[in-house]
XYZ file of N, CA and C in Angstrom:
186
model
N 204.274 105.348 169.523
C 202.058 105.295 169.819
C 201.981 106.745 168.110
N 202.449 107.576 168.412
C 202.460 108.666 167.340
C 202.985 108.143 166.282
N 204.001 107.513 166.241
C 204.642 107.218 164.494
C 203.349 106.143 164.454
N 203.160 105.162 164.898
C 202.216 104.231 164.259
C 200.932 105.246 163.943
N 200.654 105.562 164.212
C 199.180 106.387 164.409
C 199.491 107.709 163.203
N 200.512 107.803 162.973
C 200.235 108.444 161.808
C 201.165 107.626 160.785
N 201.374 106.607 160.616
C 201.815 105.523 159.881
C 200.396 104.886 159.326
N 199.861 104.891 160.688
C 198.225 104.302 159.696
C 197.499 105.316 158.884
N 197.645 106.704 159.769
C 196.903 107.349 158.321
C 197.421 107.144 157.493
N 198.400 107.418 156.960
C 199.299 107.454 156.098
C 198.359 106.256 154.762
N 198.573 105.097 156.007
C 197.990 103.805 155.108
C 196.955 104.088 154.407
N 195.916 104.372 155.235
C 194.498 104.886 155.252
C 194.785 106.029 154.698
N 195.106 106.739 154.067
C 195.241 108.159 153.540
C 195.673 107.504 151.872
N 196.371 107.010 151.803
C 197.216 105.975 150.370
C 196.082 104.845 149.660
N 195.604 104.419 150.802
C 194.487 103.745 149.933
C 192.773 104.402 149.607
N 192.532 105.633 150.140
C 192.046 106.275 149.545
C 191.625 106.703 148.465
N 193.412 107.521 148.451
C 193.757 108.205 147.410
C 194.028 106.926 146.102
N 194.559 105.800 146.369
C 194.587 104.634 145.059
C 193.416 104.019 144.840
N 192.159 104.140 145.591
C 190.402 103.989 145.057
C 190.699 105.331 144.465
N 190.365 106.542 144.961
C 189.954 107.707 143.717
C 190.727 107.221 142.602
N 191.938 106.751 142.351
C 192.396 106.963 141.067
C 191.614 105.563 140.563
N 191.526 104.484 141.434
C 191.068 102.888 140.094
C 188.954 103.583 140.132
N 188.936 104.027 140.925
C 187.228 104.088 141.356
C 186.660 105.000 139.505
N 187.423 105.816 138.898
C 186.720 106.398 138.000
C 186.923 104.898 136.337
N 188.057 104.698 136.801
C 188.119 103.376 135.706
C 187.633 101.982 135.552
N 186.907 101.884 137.093
C 186.038 101.150 137.674
C 184.782 101.414 136.987
N 184.600 102.689 137.093
C 182.970 103.094 137.054
C 183.008 103.002 134.885
N 184.008 103.661 134.500
C 184.153 103.241 132.713
C 184.302 101.764 132.684
N 184.696 100.983 133.343
C 184.764 99.678 132.465
C 183.037 99.026 132.929
N 182.963 99.531 134.098
C 181.653 99.053 134.008
C 180.405 99.525 133.018
N 180.851 100.897 133.190
C 179.176 101.531 131.919
C 180.202 101.335 130.574
N 181.133 100.365 129.906
C 181.129 99.633 128.575
C 181.286 98.012 128.362
N 180.858 97.461 129.844
C 179.994 96.371 130.075
C 179.136 96.221 129.816
N 178.451 97.514 130.771
C 176.912 97.980 130.704
C 176.497 98.024 128.782
N 177.115 98.759 128.782
C 176.742 99.191 126.691
C 176.890 98.122 125.938
N 178.265 97.223 126.527
C 178.197 95.549 125.388
C 176.763 94.860 125.818
N 176.632 95.116 127.425
C 174.953 94.331 127.977
C 173.921 94.659 126.257
N 173.820 95.628 126.619
C 172.551 97.300 126.072
C 172.999 96.147 124.300
N 173.644 96.025 123.914
C 174.095 96.218 122.475
C 173.627 94.497 121.878
N 174.196 93.582 123.114
C 173.757 92.584 122.358
C 172.570 92.403 122.955
N 172.049 92.749 123.665
C 170.061 92.883 124.098
C 169.267 93.029 122.730
N 169.852 94.300 122.326
C 169.804 95.173 121.016
C 169.813 93.989 119.582
N 170.975 93.577 119.617
C 171.166 92.506 118.447
C 169.893 90.820 118.901
N 169.684 90.800 120.174
C 169.350 89.545 119.917
C 167.773 90.109 119.575
N 167.043 91.112 120.326
C 165.619 91.443 120.714
C 165.310 91.994 118.790
N 166.711 92.351 118.078
C 166.302 93.136 116.805
C 166.519 91.552 115.790
N 167.370 90.371 115.902
C 167.392 89.347 115.559
C 166.015 88.316 115.737
N 165.144 87.821 117.062
C 164.537 87.883 116.865
C 162.965 88.428 116.367
N 163.143 89.195 116.455
C 161.992 90.248 115.902
C 161.755 90.187 114.340
N 162.989 89.689 113.822
C 163.764 90.071 112.294
C 163.089 88.224 112.251
N 163.033 87.463 113.373
C 162.677 85.770 112.661
C 161.618 85.893 113.030
N 160.842 86.456 113.512
C 158.894 86.074 114.394
C 158.719 86.883 113.010
N 159.365 87.729 112.223
C 157.971 88.388 111.118
C 158.429 87.947 110.040
N 160.095 87.468 109.646
C 159.844 86.495 108.596
C 159.212 84.928 108.697
N 158.960 84.439 109.913
C 157.811 83.412 109.976
C 156.705 83.849 109.631
N 155.962 84.954 110.211
C 154.656 85.787 110.014
C 154.308 85.414 108.396
N 155.304 86.637 107.891
C 155.818 86.678 106.150
C 155.289 85.629 105.816
N 155.979 84.409 106.232
C 155.775 82.990 105.590
C 154.841 82.242 105.745
N 154.256 83.060 106.549
C 152.595 82.443 106.760
C 151.541 82.878 105.817
N 151.984 84.744 105.751
C 151.180 85.421 105.001
C 151.200 84.861 103.771
N 152.340 84.659 103.220
C 152.505 83.359 102.040
C 151.541 82.635 101.322
N 151.612 81.942 102.627
C 150.900 80.631 102.183
C 149.173 81.005 101.913
């Protein structure tokens, strides 16, 4: 009985330690993903802004 309890404890401890190892990597990957999303949003926003600006400029030219 004590051995199975100990084995369970070791198993849980091992899982927690492995999560602790993986957590920073996960956070880092999530951070990179969020940065990429922001970059894409920024590029799209700039593109649409420039596109609208060029249309506006063309209207002013007429």
